[in-house]
JSON list of C-alpha atoms in Angstrom, two decimals:
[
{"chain": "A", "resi": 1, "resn": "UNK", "atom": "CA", "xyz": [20.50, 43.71, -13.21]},
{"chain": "A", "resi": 2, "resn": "UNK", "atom": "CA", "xyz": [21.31, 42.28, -9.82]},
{"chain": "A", "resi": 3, "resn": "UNK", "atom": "CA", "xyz": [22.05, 44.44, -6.42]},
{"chain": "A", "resi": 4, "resn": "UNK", "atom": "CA", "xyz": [23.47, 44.04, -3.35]},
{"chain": "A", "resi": 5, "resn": "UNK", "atom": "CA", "xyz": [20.91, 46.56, -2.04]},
{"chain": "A", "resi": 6, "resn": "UNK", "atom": "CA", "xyz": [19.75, 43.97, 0.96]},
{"chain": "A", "resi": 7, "resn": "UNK", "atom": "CA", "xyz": [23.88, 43.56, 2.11]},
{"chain": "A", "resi": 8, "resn": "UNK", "atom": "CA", "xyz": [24.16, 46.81, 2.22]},
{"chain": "A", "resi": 9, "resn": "UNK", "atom": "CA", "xyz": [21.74, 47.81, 4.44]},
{"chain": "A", "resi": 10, "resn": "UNK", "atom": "CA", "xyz": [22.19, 44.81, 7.04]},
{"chain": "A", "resi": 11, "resn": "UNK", "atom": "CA", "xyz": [25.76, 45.69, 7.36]},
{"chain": "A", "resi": 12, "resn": "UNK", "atom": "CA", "xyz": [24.08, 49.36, 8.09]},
{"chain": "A", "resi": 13, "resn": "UNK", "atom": "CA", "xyz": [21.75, 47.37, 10.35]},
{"chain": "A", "resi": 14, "resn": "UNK", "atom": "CA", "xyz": [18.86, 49.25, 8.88]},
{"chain": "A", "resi": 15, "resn": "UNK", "atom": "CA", "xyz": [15.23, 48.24, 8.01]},
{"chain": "A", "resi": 16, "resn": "UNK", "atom": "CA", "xyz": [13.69, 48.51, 4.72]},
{"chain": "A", "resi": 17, "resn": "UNK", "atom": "CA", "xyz": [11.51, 51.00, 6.48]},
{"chain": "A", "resi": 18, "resn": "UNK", "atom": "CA", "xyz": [14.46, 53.08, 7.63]},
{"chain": "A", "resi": 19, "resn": "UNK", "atom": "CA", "xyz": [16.56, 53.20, 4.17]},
{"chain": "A", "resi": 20, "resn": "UNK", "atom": "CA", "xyz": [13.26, 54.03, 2.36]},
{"chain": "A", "resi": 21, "resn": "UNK", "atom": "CA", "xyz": [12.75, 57.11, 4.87]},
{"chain": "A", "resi": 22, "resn": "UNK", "atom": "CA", "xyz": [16.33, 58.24, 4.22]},
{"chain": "A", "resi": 23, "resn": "UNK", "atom": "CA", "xyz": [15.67, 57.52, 0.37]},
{"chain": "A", "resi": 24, "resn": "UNK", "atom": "CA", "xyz": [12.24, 59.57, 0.53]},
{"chain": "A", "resi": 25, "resn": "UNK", "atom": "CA", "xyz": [10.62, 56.53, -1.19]},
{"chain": "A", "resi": 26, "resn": "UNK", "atom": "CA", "xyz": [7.96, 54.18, -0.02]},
{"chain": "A", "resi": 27, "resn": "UNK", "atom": "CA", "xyz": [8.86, 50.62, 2.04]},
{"chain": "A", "resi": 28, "resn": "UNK", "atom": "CA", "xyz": [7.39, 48.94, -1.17]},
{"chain": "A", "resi": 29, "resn": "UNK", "atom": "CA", "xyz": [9.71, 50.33, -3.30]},
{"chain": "A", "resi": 30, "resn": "UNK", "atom": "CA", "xyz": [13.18, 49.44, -1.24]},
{"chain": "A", "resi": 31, "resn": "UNK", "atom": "CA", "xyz": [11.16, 46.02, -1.59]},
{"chain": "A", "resi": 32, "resn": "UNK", "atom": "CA", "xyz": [10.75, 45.93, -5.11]},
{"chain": "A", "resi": 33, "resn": "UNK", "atom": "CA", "xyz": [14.60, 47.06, -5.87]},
{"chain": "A", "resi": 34, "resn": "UNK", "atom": "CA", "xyz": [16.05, 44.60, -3.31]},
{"chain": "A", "resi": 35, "resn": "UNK", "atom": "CA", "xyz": [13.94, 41.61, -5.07]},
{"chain": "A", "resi": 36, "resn": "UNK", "atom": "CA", "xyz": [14.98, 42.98, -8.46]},
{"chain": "A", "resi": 37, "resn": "UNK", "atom": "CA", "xyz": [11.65, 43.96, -9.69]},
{"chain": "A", "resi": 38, "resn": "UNK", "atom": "CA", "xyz": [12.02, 47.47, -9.76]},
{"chain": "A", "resi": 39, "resn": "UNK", "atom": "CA", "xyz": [15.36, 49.20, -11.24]},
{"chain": "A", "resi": 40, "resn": "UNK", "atom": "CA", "xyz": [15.56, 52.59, -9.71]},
{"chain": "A", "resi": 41, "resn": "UNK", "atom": "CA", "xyz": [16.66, 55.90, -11.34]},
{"chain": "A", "resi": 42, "resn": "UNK", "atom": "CA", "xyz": [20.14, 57.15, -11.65]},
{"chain": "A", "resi": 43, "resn": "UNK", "atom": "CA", "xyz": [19.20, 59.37, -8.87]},
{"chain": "A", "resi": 44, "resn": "UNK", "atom": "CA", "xyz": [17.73, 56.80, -6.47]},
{"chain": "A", "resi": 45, "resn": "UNK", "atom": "CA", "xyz": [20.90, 55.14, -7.40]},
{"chain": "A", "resi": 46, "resn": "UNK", "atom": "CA", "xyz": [23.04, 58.10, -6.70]},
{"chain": "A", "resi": 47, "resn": "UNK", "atom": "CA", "xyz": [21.28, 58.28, -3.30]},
{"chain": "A", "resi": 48, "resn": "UNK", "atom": "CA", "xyz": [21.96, 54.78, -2.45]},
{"chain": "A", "resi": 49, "resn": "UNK", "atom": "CA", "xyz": [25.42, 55.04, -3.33]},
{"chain": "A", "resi": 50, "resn": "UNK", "atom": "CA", "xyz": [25.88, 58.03, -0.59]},
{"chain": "A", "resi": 51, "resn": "UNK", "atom": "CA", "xyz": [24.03, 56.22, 2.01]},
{"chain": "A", "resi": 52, "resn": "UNK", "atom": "CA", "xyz": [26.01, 53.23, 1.60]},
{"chain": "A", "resi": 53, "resn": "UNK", "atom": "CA", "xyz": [29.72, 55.06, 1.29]},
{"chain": "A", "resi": 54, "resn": "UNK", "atom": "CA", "xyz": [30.46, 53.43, -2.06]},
{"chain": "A", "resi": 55, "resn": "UNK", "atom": "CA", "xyz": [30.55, 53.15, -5.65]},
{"chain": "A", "resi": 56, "resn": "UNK", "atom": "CA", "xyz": [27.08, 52.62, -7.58]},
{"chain": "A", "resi": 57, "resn": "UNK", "atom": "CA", "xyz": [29.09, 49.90, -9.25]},
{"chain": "A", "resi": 58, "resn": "UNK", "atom": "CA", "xyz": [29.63, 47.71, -6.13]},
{"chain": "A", "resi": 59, "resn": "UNK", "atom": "CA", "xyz": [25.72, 48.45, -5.58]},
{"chain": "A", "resi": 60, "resn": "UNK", "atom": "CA", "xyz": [24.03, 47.42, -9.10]},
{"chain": "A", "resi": 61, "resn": "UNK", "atom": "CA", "xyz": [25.80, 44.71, -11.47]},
{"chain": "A", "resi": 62, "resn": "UNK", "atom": "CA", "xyz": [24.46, 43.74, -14.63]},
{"chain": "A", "resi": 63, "resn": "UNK", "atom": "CA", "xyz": [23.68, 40.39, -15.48]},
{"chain": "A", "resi": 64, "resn": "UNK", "atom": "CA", "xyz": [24.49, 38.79, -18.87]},
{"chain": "A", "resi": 65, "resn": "UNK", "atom": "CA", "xyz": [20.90, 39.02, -19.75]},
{"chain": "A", "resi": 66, "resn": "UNK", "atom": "CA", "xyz": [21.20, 43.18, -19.74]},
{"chain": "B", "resi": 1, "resn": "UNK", "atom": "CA", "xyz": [13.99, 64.59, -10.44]},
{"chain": "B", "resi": 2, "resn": "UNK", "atom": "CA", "xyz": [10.39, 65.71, -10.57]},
{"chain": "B", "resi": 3, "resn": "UNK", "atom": "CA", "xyz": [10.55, 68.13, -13.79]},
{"chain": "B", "resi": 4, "resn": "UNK", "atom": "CA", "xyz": [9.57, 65.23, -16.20]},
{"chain": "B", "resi": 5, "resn": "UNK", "atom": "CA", "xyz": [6.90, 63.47, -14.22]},
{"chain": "B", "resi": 6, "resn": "UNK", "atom": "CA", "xyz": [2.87, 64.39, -14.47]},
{"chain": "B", "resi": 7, "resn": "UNK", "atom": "CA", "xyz": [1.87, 67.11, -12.28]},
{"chain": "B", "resi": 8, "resn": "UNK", "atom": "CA", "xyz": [-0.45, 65.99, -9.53]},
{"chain": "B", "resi": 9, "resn": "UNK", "atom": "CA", "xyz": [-2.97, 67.31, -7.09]},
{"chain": "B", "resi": 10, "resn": "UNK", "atom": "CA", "xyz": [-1.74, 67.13, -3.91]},
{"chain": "B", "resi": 11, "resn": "UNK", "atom": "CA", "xyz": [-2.66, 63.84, -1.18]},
{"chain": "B", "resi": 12, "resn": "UNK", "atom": "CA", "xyz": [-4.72, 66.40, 0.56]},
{"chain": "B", "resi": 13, "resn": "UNK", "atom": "CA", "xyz": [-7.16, 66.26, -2.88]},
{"chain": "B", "resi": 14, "resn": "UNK", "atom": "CA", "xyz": [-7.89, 62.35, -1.47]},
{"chain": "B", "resi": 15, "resn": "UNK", "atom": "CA", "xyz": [-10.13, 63.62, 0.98]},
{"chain": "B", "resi": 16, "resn": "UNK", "atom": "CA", "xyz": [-12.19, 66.35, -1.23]},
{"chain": "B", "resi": 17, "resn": "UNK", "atom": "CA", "xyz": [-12.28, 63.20, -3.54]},
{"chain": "B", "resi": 18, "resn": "UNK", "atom": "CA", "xyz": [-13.70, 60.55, -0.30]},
{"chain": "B", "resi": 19, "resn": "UNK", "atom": "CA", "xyz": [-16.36, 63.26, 0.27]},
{"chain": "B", "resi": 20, "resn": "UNK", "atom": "CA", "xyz": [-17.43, 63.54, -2.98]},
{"chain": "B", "resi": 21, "resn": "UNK", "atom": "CA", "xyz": [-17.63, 59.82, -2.95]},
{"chain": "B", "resi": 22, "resn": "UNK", "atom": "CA", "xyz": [-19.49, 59.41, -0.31]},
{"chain": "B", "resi": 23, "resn": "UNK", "atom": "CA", "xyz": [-22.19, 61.88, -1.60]},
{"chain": "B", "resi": 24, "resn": "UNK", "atom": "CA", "xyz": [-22.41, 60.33, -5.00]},
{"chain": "B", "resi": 25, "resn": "UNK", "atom": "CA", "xyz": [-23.00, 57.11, -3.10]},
{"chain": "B", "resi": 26, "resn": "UNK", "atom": "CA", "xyz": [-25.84, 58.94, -0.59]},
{"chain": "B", "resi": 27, "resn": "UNK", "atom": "CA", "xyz": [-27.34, 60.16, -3.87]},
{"chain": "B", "resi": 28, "resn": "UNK", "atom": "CA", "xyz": [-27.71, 56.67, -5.03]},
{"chain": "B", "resi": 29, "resn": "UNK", "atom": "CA", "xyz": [-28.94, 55.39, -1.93]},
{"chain": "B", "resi": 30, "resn": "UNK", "atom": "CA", "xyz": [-31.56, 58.04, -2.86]},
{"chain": "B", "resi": 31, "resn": "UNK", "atom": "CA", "xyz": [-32.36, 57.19, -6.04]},
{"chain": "B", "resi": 32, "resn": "UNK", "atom": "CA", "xyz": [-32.91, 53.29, -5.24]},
{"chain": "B", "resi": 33, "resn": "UNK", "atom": "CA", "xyz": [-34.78, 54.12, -1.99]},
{"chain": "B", "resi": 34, "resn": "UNK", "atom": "CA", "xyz": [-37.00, 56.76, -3.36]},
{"chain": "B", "resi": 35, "resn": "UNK", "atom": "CA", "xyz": [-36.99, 58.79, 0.18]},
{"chain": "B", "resi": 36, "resn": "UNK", "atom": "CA", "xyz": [-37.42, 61.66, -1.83]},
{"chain": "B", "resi": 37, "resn": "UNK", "atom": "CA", "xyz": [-39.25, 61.85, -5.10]},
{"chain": "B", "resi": 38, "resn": "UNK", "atom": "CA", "xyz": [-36.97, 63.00, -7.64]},
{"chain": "B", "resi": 39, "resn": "UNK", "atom": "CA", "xyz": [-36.96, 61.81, -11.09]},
{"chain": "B", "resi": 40, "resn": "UNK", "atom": "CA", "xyz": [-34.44, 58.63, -11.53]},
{"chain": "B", "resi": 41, "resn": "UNK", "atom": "CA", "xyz": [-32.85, 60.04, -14.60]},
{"chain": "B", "resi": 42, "resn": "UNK", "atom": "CA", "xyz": [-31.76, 63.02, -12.92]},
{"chain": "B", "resi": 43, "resn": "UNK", "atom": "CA", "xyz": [-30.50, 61.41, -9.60]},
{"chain": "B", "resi": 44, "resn": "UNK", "atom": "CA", "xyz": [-28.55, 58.72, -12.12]},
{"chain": "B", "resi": 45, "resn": "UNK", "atom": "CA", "xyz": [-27.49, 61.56, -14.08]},
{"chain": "B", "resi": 46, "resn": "UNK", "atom": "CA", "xyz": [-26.00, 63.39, -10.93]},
{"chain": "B", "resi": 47, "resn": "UNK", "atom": "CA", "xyz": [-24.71, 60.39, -9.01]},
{"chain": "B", "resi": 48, "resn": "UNK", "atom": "CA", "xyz": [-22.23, 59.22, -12.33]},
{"chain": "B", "resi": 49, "resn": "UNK", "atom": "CA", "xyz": [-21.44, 63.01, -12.73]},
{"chain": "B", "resi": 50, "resn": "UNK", "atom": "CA", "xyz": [-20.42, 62.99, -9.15]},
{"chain": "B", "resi": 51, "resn": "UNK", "atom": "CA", "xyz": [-18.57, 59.57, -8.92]},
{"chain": "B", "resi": 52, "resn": "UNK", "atom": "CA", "xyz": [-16.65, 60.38, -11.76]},
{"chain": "B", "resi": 53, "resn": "UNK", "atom": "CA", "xyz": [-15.40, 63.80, -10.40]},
{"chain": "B", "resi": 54, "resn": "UNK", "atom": "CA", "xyz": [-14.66, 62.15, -7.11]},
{"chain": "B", "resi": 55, "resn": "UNK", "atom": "CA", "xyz": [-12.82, 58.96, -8.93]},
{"chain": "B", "resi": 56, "resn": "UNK", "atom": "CA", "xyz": [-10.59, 61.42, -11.10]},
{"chain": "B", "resi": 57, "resn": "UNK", "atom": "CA", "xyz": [-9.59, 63.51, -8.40]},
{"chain": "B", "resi": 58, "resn": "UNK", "atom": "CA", "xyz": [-8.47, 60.21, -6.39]},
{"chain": "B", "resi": 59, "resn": "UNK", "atom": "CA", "xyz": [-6.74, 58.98, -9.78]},
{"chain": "B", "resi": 60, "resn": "UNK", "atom": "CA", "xyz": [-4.78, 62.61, -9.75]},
{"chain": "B", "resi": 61, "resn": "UNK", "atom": "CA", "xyz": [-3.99, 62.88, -6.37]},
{"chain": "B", "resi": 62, "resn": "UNK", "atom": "CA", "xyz": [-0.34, 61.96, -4.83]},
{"chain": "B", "resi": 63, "resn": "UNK", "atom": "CA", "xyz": [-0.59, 59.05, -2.62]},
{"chain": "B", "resi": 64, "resn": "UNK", "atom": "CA", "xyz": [0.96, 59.69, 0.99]},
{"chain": "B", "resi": 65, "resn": "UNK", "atom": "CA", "xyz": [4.10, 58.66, -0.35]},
{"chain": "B", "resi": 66, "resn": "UNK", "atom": "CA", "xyz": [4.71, 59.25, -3.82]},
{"chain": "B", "resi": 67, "resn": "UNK", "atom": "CA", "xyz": [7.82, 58.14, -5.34]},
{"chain": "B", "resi": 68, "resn": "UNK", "atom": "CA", "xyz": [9.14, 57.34, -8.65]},
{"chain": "B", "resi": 69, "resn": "UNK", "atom": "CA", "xyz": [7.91, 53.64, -8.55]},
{"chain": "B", "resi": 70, "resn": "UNK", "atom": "CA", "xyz": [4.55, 55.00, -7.85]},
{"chain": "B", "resi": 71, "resn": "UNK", "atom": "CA", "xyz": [4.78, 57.22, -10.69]},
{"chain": "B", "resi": 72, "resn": "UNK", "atom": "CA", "xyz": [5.91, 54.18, -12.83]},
{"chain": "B", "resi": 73, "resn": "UNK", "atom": "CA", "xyz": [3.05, 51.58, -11.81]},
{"chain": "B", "resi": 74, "resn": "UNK", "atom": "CA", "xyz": [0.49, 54.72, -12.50]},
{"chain": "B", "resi": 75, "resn": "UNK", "atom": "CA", "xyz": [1.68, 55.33, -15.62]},
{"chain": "B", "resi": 76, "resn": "UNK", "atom": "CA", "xyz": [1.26, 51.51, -16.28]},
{"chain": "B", "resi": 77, "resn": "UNK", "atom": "CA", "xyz": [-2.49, 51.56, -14.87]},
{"chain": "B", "resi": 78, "resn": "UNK", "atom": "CA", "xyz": [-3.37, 54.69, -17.34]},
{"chain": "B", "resi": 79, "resn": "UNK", "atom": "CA", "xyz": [-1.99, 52.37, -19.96]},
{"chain": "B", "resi": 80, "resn": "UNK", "atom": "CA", "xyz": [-3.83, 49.18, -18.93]},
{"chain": "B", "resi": 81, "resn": "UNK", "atom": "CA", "xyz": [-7.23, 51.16, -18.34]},
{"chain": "B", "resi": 82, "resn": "UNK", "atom": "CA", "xyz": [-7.18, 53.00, -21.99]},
{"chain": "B", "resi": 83, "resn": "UNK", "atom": "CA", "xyz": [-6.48, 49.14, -23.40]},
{"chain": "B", "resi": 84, "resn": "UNK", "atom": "CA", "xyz": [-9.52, 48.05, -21.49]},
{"chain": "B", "resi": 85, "resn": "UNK", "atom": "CA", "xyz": [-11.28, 51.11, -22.94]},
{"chain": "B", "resi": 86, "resn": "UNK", "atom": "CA", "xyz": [-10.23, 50.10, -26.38]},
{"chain": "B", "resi": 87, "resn": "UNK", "atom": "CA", "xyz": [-10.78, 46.30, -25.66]},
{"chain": "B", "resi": 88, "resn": "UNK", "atom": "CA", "xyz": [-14.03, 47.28, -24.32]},
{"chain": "B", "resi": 89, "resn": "UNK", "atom": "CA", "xyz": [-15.35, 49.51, -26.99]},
{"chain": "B", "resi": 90, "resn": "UNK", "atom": "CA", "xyz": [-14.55, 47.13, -29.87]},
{"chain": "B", "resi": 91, "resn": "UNK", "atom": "CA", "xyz": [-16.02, 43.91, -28.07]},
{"chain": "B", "resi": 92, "resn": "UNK", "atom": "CA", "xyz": [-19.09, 44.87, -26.54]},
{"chain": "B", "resi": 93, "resn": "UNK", "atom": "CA", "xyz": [-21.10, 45.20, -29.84]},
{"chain": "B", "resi": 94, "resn": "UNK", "atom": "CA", "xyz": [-20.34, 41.86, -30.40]},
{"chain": "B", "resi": 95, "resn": "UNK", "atom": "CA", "xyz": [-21.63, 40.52, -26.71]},
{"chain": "B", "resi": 96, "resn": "UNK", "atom": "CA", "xyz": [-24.70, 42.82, -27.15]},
{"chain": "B", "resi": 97, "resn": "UNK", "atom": "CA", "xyz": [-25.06, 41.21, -30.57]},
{"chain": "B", "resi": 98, "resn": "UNK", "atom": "CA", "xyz": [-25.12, 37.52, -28.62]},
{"chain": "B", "resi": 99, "resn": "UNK", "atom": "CA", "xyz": [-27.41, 38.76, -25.90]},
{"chain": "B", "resi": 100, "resn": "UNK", "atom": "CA", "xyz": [-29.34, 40.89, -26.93]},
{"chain": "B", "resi": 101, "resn": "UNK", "atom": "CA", "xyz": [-29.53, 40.18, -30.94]},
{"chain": "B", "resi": 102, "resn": "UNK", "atom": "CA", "xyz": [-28.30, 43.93, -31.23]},
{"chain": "B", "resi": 103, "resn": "UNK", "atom": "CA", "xyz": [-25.55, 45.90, -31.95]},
{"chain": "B", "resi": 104, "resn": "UNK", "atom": "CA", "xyz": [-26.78, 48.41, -29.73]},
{"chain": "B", "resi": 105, "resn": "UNK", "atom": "CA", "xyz": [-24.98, 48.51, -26.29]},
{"chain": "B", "resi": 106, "resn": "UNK", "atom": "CA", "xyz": [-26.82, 49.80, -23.26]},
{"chain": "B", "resi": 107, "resn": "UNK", "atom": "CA", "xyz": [-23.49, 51.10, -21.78]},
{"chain": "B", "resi": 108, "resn": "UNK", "atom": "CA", "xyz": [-23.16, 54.82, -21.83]},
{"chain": "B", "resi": 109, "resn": "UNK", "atom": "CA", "xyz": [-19.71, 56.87, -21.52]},
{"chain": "B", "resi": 110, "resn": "UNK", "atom": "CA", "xyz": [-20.44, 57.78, -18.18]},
{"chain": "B", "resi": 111, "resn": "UNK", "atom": "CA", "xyz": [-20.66, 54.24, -17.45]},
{"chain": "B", "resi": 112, "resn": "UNK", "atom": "CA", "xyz": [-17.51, 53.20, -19.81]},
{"chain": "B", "resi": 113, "resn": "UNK", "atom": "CA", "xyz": [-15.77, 55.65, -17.99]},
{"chain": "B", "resi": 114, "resn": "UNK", "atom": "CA", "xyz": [-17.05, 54.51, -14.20]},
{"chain": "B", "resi": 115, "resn": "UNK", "atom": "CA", "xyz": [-15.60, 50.88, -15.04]},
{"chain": "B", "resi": 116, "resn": "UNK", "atom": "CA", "xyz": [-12.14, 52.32, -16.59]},
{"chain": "B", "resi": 117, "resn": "UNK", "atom": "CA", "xyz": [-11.76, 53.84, -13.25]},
{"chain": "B", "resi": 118, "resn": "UNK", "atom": "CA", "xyz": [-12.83, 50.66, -11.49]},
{"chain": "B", "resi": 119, "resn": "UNK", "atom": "CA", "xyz": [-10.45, 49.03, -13.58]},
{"chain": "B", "resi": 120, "resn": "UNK", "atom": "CA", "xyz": [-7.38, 51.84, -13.19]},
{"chain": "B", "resi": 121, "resn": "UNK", "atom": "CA", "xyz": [-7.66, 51.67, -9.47]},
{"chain": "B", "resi": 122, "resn": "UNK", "atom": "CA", "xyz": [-7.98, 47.74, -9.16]},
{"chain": "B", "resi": 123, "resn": "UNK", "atom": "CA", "xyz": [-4.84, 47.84, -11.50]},
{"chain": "B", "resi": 124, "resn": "UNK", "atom": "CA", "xyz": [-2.83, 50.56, -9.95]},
{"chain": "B", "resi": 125, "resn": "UNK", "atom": "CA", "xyz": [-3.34, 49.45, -6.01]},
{"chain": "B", "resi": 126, "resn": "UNK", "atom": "CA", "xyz": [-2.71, 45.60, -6.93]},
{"chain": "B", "resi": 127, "resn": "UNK", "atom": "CA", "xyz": [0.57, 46.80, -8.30]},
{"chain": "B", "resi": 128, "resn": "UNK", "atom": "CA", "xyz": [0.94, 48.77, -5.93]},
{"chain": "B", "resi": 129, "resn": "UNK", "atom": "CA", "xyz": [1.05, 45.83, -3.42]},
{"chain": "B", "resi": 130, "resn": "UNK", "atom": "CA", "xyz": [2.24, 43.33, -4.98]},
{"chain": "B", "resi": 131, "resn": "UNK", "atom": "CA", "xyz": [4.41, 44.05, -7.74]}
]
């Protein structure tokens, strides 16, 4: 599963440091998701989503390996 | 969110479990300096008791930010530390057995447990940082 997790937040103009404090998460982990090592929870997901002012869809995409 | 995931102490536990630390560590500092004569098996006795008190309390406290990744990777440390258990329970005979000519091993479960922890937090933190 790919994500556009990194887009979003420069077109937010916000650090990894400041999406992980709006997230309640560590800096590591808005790392991990934006290199694709870590796939967050529907609810990390769903928090992303209202941060960014759109669909979960246009966030995560799956891959033809999912 | 939280309902399914272990219940930990909270990150205030770290420091209870630093103090303890550090007196398990005075306490061998005793034992190999001999400043005061007290009998080795009970100092060794009370150091691994202590040391193993302190290192579960760090395991089960909340790190200063816990998420759900963190909660993840620990989950994957308890895993990789109870294989190492396993790994390290069935194989040791067998290096005893080559060193020793014995199946006898000289490593308690106080000790088996002090290296599991060893090994959970070396797993755990590397994760942690670079995974």
């Amino acid at each position: 599963m790919k994500n556009s997790i990194k887009v979003e937040r420069a077109k937010k103009d916000m650090t990894q440091e400041d999406l992980a404090k709006l997230l309640g998460v560590s800096r590591q982990t808005v790392n991990s998701m934006e290199k694709n090592r870590y796939a967050p929870s529907t609810i990390l997901a769903l928090k992303l989503s209202a941060i960014f002012k759109c669909s979960v869809n246009e966030i995560f995409q799956l891959e033809e390996t999912d | 969110m939280e309902s399914s995931d272990i219940k930990l102490l909270p990150h205030k536990f770290k420091i209870v479990g630093y103090v303890l630390l550090t007196i398990s560590i005075l306490f061998f500092g005793i034992a190999v300096t001999e400043i005061i004569s007290v009998e080795k098996k009970i100092t060794k006795n009370i150091f691994f008791d202590l040391i193993l008190i302190a290192f579960l309390i760090l395991a089960l406290s909340k790190e200063k930010i816990e998420d759900e990744r963190s909660m993840k990777l620990r989950l994957v440390a308890f895993a990789a530390t109870f294989l190492y258990g396993v790994l390290f329970a069935v194989v040791s005979p067998f290096v005893s057995i080559l060193f020793h000519g014995s199946f006898e091993t000289d490593i308690n479960a106080s000790q088996l447990l002090f290296t599991m922890f060893l090994w959970y937090f070396g797993v755990f933190y590397f994760m942690k940082k670079f995974n």
